[in-house]
Each structure stands twice: as structure tokens, then as C-alpha cells.
GROMACS .gro file of C-alpha atoms in nm:
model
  334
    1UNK     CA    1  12.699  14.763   9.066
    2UNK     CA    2  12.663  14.758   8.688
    3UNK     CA    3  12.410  14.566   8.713
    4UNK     CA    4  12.345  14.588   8.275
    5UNK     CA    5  12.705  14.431   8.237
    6UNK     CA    6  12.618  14.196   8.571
    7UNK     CA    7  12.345  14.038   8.375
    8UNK     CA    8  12.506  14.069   8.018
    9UNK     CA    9  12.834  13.871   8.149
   10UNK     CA   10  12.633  13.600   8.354
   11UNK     CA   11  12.330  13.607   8.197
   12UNK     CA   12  12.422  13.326   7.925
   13UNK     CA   13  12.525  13.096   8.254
   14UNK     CA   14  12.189  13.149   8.410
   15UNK     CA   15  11.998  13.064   8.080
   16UNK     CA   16  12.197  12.746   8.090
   17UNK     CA   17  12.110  12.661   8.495
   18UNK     CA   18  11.781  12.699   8.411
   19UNK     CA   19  11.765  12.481   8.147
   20UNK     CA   20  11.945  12.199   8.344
   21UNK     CA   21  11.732  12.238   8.584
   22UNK     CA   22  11.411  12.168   8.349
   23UNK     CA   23  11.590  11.895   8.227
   24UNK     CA   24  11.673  11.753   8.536
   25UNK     CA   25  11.376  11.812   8.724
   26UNK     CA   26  11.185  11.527   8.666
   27UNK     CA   27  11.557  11.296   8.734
   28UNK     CA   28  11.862  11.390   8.762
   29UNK     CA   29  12.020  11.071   8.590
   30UNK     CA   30  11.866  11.259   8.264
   31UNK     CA   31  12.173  11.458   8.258
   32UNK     CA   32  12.533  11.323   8.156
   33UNK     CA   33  12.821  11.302   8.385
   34UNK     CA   34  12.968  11.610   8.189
   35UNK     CA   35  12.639  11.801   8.241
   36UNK     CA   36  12.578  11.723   8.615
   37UNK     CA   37  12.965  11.825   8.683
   38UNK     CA   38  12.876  12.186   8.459
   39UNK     CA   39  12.554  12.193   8.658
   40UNK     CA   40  12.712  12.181   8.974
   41UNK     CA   41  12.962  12.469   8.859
   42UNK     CA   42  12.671  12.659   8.765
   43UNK     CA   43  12.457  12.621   9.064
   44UNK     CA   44  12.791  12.732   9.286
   45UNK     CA   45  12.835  13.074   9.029
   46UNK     CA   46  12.455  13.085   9.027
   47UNK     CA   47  12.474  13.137   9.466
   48UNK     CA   48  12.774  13.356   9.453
   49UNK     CA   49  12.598  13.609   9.221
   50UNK     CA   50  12.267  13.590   9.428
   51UNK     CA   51  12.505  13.727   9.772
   52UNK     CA   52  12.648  14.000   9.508
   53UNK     CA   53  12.368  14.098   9.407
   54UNK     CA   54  12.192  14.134   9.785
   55UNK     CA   55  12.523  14.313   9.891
   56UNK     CA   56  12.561  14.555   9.616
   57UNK     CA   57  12.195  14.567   9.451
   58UNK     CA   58  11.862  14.752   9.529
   59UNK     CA   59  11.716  14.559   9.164
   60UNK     CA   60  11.444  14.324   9.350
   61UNK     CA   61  11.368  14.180   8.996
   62UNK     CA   62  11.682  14.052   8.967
   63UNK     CA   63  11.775  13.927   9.354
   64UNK     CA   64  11.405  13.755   9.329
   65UNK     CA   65  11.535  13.602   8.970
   66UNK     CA   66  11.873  13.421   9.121
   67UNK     CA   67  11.677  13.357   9.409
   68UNK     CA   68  11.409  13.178   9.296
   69UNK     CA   69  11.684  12.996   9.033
   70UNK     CA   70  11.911  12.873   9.272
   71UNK     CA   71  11.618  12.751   9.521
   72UNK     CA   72  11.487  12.555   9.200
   73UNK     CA   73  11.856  12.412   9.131
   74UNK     CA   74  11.890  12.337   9.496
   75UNK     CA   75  11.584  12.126   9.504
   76UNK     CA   76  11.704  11.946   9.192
   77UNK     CA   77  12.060  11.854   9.339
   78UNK     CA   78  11.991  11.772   9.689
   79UNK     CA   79  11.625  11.608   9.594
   80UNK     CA   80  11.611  11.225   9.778
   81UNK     CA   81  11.570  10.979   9.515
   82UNK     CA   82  11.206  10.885   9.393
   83UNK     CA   83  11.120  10.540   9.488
   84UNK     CA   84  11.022  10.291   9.254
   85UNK     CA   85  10.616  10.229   9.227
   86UNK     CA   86  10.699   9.882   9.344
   87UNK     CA   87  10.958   9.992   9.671
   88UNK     CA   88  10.707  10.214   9.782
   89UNK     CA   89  10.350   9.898   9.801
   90UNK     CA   90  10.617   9.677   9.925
   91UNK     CA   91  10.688   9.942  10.212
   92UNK     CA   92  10.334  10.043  10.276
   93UNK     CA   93  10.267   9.662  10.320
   94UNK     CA   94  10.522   9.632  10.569
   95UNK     CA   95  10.351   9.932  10.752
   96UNK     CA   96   9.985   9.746  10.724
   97UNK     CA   97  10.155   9.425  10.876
   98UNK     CA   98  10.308   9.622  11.176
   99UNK     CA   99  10.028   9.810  11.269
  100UNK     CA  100   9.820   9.474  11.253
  101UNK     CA  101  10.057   9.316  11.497
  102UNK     CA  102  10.066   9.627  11.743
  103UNK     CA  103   9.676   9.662  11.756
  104UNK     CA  104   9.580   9.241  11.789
  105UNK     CA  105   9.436   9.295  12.063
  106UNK     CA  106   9.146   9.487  11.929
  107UNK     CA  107   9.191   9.256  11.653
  108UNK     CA  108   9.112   8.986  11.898
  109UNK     CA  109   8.830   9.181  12.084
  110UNK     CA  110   8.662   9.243  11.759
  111UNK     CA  111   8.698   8.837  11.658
  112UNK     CA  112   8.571   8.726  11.996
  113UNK     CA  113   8.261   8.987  11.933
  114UNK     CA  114   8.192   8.832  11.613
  115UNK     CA  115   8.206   8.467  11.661
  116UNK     CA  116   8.083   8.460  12.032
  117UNK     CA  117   7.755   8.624  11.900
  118UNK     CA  118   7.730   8.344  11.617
  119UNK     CA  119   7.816   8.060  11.897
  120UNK     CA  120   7.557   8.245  12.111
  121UNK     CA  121   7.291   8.338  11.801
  122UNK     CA  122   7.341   7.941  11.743
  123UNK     CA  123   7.302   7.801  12.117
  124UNK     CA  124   6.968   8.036  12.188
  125UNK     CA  125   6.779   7.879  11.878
  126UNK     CA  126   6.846   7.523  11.954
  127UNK     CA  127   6.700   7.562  12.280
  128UNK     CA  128   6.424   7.816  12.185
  129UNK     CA  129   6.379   7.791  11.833
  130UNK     CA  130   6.088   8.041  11.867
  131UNK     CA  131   6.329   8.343  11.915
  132UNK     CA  132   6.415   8.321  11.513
  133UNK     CA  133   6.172   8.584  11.429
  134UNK     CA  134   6.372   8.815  11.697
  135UNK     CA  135   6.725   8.730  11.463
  136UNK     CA  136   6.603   8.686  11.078
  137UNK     CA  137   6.621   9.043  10.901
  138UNK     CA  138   6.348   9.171  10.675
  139UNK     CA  139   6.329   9.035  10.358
  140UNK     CA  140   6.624   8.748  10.421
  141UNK     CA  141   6.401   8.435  10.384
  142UNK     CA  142   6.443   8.402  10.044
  143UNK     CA  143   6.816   8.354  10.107
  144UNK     CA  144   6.797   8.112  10.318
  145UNK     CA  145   6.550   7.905  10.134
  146UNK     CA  146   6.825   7.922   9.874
  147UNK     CA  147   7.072   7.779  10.120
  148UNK     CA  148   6.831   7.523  10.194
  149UNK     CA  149   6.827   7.384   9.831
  150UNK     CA  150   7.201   7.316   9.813
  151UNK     CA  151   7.284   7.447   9.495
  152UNK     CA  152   7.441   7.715   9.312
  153UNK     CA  153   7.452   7.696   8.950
  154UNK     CA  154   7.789   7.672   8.751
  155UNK     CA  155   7.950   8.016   8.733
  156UNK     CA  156   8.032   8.155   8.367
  157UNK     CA  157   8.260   8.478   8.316
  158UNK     CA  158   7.962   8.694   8.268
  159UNK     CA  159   7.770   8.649   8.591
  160UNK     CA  160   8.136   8.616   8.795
  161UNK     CA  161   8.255   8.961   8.696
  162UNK     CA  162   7.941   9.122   8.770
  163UNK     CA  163   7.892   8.932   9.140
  164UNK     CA  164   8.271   9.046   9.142
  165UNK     CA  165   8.202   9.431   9.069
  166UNK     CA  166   7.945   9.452   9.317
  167UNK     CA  167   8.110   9.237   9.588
  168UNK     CA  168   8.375   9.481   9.547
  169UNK     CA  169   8.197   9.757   9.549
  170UNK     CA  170   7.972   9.676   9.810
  171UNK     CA  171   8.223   9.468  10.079
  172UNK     CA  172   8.482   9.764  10.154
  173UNK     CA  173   8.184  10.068  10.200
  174UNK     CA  174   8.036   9.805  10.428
  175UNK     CA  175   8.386   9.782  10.601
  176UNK     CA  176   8.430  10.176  10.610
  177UNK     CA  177   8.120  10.267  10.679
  178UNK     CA  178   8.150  10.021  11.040
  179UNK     CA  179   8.516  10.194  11.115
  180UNK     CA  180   8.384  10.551  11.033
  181UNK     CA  181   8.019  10.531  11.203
  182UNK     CA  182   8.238  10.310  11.480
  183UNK     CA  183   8.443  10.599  11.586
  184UNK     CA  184   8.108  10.863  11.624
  185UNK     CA  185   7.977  10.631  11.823
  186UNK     CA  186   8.275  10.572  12.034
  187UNK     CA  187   8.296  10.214  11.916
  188UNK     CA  188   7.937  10.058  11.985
  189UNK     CA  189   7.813  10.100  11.626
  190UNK     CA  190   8.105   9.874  11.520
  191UNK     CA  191   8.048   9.612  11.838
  192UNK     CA  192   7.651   9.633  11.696
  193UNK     CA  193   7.723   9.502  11.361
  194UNK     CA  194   8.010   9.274  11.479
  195UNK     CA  195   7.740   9.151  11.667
  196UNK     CA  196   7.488   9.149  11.348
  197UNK     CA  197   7.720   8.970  11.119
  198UNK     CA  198   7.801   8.691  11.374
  199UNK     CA  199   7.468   8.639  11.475
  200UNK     CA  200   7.348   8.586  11.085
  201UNK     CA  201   7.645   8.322  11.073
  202UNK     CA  202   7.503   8.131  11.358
  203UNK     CA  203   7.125   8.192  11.260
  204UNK     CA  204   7.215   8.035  10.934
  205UNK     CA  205   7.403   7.712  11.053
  206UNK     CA  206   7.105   7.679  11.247
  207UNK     CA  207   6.838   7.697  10.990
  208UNK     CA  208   7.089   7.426  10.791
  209UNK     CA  209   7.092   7.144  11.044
  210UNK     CA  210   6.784   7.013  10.945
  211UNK     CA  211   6.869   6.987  10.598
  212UNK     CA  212   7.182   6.864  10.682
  213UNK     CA  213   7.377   7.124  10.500
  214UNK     CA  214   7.581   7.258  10.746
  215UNK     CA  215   7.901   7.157  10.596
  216UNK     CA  216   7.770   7.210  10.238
  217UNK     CA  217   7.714   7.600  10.445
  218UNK     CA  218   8.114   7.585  10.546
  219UNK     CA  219   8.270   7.425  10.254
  220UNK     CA  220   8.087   7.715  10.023
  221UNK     CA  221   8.200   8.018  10.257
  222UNK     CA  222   8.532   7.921  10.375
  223UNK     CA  223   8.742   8.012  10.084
  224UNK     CA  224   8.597   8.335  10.053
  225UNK     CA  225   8.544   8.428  10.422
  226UNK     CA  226   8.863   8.400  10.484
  227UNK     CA  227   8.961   8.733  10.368
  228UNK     CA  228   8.627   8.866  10.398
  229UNK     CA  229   8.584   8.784  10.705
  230UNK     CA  230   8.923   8.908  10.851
  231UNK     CA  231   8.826   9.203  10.684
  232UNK     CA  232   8.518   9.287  10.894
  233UNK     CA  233   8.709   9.144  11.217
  234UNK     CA  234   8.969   9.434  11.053
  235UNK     CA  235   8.750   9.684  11.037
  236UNK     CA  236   8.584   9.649  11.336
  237UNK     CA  237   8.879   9.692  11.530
  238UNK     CA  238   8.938   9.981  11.352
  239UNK     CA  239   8.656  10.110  11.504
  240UNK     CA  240   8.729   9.952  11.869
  241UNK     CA  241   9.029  10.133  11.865
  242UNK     CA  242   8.900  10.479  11.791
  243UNK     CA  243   8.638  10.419  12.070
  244UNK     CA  244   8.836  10.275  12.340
  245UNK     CA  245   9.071  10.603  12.252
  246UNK     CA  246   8.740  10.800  12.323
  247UNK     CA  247   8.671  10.654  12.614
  248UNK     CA  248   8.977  10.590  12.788
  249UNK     CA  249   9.180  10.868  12.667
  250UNK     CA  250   9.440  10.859  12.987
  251UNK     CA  251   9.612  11.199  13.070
  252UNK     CA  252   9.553  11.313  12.721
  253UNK     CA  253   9.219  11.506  12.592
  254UNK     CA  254   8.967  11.308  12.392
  255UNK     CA  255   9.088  11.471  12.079
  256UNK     CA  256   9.480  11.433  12.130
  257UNK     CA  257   9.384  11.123  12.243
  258UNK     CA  258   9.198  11.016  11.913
  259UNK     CA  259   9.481  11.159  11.683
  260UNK     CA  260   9.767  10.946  11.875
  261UNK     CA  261   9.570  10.626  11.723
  262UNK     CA  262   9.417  10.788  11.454
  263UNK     CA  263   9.708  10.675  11.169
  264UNK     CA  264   9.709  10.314  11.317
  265UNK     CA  265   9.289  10.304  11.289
  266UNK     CA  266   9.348  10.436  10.942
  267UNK     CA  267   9.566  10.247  10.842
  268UNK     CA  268   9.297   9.912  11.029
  269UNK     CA  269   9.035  10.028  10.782
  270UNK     CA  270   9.272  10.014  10.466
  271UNK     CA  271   9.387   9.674  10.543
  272UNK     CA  272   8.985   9.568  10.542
  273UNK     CA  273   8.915   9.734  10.243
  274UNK     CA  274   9.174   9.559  10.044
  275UNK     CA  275   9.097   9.199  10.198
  276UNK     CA  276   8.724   9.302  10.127
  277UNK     CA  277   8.862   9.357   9.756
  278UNK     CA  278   9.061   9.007   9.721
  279UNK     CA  279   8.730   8.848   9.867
  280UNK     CA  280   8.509   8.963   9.564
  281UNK     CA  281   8.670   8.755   9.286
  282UNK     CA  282   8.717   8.416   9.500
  283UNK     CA  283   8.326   8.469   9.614
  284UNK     CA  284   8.211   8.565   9.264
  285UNK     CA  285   8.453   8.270   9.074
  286UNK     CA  286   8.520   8.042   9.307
  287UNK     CA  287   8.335   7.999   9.650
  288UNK     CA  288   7.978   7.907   9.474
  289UNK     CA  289   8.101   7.770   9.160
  290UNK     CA  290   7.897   7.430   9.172
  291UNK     CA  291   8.183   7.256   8.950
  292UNK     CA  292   8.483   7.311   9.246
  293UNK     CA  293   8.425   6.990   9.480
  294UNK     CA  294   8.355   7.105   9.880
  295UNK     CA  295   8.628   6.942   9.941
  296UNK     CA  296   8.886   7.164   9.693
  297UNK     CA  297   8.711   7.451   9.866
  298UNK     CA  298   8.806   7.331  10.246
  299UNK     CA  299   9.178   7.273  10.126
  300UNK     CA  300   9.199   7.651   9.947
  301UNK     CA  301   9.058   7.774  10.282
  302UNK     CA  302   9.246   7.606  10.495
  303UNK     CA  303   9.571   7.701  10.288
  304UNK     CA  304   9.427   8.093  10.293
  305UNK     CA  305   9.412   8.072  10.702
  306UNK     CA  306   9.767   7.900  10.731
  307UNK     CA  307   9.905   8.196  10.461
  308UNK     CA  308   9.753   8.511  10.633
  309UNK     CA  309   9.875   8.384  10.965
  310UNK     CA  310  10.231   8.363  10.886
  311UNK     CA  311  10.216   8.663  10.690
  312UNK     CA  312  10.059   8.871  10.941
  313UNK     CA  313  10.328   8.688  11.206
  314UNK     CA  314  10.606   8.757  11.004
  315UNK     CA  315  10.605   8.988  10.765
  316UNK     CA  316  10.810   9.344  10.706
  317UNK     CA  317  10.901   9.283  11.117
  318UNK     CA  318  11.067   9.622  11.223
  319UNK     CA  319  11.381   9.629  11.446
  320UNK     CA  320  11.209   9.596  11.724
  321UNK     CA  321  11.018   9.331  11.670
  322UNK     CA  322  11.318   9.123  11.611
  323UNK     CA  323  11.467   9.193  11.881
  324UNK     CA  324  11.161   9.111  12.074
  325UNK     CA  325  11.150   8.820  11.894
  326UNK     CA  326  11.503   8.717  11.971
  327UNK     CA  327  11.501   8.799  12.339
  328UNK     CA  328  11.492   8.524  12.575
  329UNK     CA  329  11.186   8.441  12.748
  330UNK     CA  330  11.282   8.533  13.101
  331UNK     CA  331  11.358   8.887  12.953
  332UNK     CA  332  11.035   8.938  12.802
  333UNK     CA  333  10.816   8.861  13.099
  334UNK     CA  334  11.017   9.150  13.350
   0.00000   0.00000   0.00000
């Protein structure tokens, strides 16, 4: 081969490949109709020289050149379209709903964890009120004389965004650090502070009854714990799920066993850290704003419940699911 007159007669066609191809690289709509129909021409001359020059050549320069320019104009012409920013939450949200509905039952076994220990936190101090001591963390008094008084002040934009910043801040490492710890400890660390949090529900609605401000208790937390609490029921059964994997880990080996789930637990723990994060502002704004009525609060909580539970029913269903869904009963019980 000649290869001087090789790269002297096709050179001016690779210099124009190339810069098609950094014009095109970050779309390939940035190129006209005209240009796109050249740059396919160009890409098929550009492959043809490339099994010339392998055939006839010993120049490694130049086979590595055509190589590496026709793997970079391949990439460009047979590159899958980029999703839009929007396409690809929307999608991701369908995933997070899916997974949600395939691992309820650990969503459940978390929930049950939670409120059985406030039912049972609540049941042991009205009959022996002298095992508070045993349930009331260090330094939480002051909080619930606070409850006690019935008040919370008028919220101004100020104080909200900073009780926002550190609810948000604070709520989701709280929710991470149960899943995470959860799955070292093959699940018990997340059943211990399911158990914690519930119990601190049911200690508080306790302390209230005297004071009568049990509802007042409710009506303040209900549009807030909606989300926040789903999110610790979430994350909880992120953590479940990791341990049960751990423990009963079938045919498989603990560690095969723990990837197979490890994606769905993952993907568990991001769904609590973003309900921790809508949480922050309706706790920081909303929840103990002293100008919202109780009874505005109960009606915002009770339309949160009724939205997450047809969302979570029926939203981004796969294939499957419908069908499921549209089987008759008989079918799905054989």
C-alpha cells in the first residue's frame, strides 16, 4: 500500500468524520438531514478503509487512527436516545412503587413492630404507671412537659426553614442509618428502634391523658407523620429484608443470598429518605403552626393516608401486575 497517497486521498474525509462526530456527540439531531446522510457515507468509507488498511498495512498508527474513528462514529450513530430528565424520575418512581408492592410484607412486619410496641408501651403504663422510668429516654422530660402545655407558637418563615433544614437533614440519616446498621445486625437493630419509636408514641399518649391532650397530640402529628412515619415503617423494612435474607438464605449462600434482595432493600431505603424529606417542610410549616385549626390538620392527614394508598396501590403497575390484577379470583388462589 501507498499508504502517503492512502492518507493524502482520504485524509480530507476523515477530518470531516471526525468533526461530525464532535458535533454530534452530545445529539445527533445537532446535525442536518444533509449532514447525517454525508455522515453516514462517511462512517461506511471510514470502515472500508480501516479493513484496507488491516489487509494491506503494517502502519499501527494509522489502523489504531480509523479504528478508534470509526468506534467513536459507531457510538454516535447507533447511540439509544438520551431520556429526558423528566422520563427518567417518572420511571424511577414507577420502580420505587413496584418494589414497595413486591416487599409489603416486610412493609407490614415492620408496621405491626412499630405500632404493636406503642399499643403495648401504652397498655403497660396504664396498668403500672411505675414502669415510665424503664421507657422515658434521658433528657426527654422537657419535651414532654412541652406537650403538656398545649401550645406551639405561630410559625414565621425564619424559624420554619431552619426546623425544615434540620428535619431534613436529620429524618433520612435517621432512616439510613436503621436500614444500614439493620442489615449488620441481620435485622434486629432495625426491629430495636422500630420498637423505640413506637414505644415513645405510646409513652407519650400516655403522659397526655391526664391533660386531656391526646387528640391535641394526634391532630399536631398526623399531617406530618404521615410521610414520616411511612418512612421509618420504609426503612425498617429495608432492614427486615436484608436480615430475613441473612437468615433464611434458602439454597443460596448468605452473600448471594443478600445481593438477590440487595437492589429491592436499596431501593426500600431511598423511598424513606425521600418521604423523610417531604415530612420536613409540613412538620416545620405546617404540623405545629398554632394558626392551622386541629381540625384542618386531621382533614390534610387524612387526605395524605387516602393519597399514598392509592398511589402505592396503583401506580407505574408493570405487566404483570395487571394481569394479576385482571385475573379472576379462582385463578389467583391455585
Amino acid at each position: 500500500m501507498n499508504e502517503e497517497g492512502f492518507v493524502s486521498v482520504n485524509g480530507a474525509e476523515w477530518a470531516r468524520l471526525s468533526e461530525l462526530c464532535r458535533r454530534a456527540d452530545l445529539s445527533p439531531s445537532r446535525l442536518s438531514a444533509a449532514e447525517l446522510a454525508e455522515f453516514v457515507r462517511l462512517y461506511r468509507r471510514a470502515t472500508k478503509h480501516l479493513a484496507q488498511a488491516r489487509t494491506v498495512s503494517t502502519n499501527v498508527s494509522l489502523i489504531g487512527f480509523l479504528n478508534d474513528l470509526t468506534a467513536r462514529a459507531y457510538g454516535v450513530l447507533y447511540r439509544q436516545p438520551r431520556e429526558s430528565i423528566l422520563r427518567s424520575i417518572l420511571e424511577t418512581i414507577q420502580i420505587a412503587a413496584q418494589v414497595v408492592r413486591r416487599r409489603k410484607w416486610f412493609i407490614f412486619a415492620s408496621a405491626a413492630i412499630f405500632f404493636c410496641s406503642s399499643f403495648l408501651t401504652f397498655g403497660l403504663l396504664r396498668v403500672n404507671p411505675n414502669t415510665r422510668d424503664f421507657f422515658v429516654p434521658a433528657g426527654f422530660e422537657q419535651a414532654f412537659d412541652h406537650w403538656k402545655t398545649g401550645h406551639f407558637e405561630a410559625t414565621d418563615t425564619s424559624h420554619g426553614t431552619a426546623m425544615a433544614g434540620f428535619y431534613a437533614s436529620n429524618n433520612p440519616k435517621v432512616a439510613i442509618i436503621t436500614a444500614a446498621v439493620g442489615a449488620g445486625t441481620f435485622g434486629l437493630f432495625s426491629v430495636q428502634l422500630l420498637f423505640q419509636n413506637g414505644a415513645m408514641l405510646g409513652l407519650l399518649t400516655s403522659e397526655l391523658i391526664p391533660y386531656h391532650r391526646v387528640g391535641y397530640l394526634l391532630s399536631s402529628i398526623f399531617p406530618h407523620g404521615v410521610p414520616e412515619l411511612s418512612g421509618a415503617i420504609v426503612s425498617g423494612s429495608s432492614g427486615l429484608l436484608l436480615g430475613y435474607a441473612l437468615f433464611f438464605p434458602g439454597r443460596n449462600r448468605r452473600s448471594d443470598a443478600l445481593r438477590a434482595v440487595g437492589m429491592d432493600a436499596v431501593c426500600l431505603l431511598g423511598v424513606s429518605v425521600v418521604l423523610m424529606f417531604l415530612a420536613a417542610p409540613i412538620e416545620a410549616f405546617f404540623s405545629f403552626n398554632a394558626v392551622v385549626p386541629g381540625f384542618v390538620k386531621v382533614i390534610v392527614g387524612s387526605i395524605e393516608v387516602i393519597g399514598w394508598f392509592m398511589f402505592w396501590r396503583n401506580f407505574g403497575l408493570s405487566p404483570r401486575e395487571r394481569e394479576l390484577r385482571s385475573a379472576p379470583l379462582e385463578s389467583k388462589t391455585k
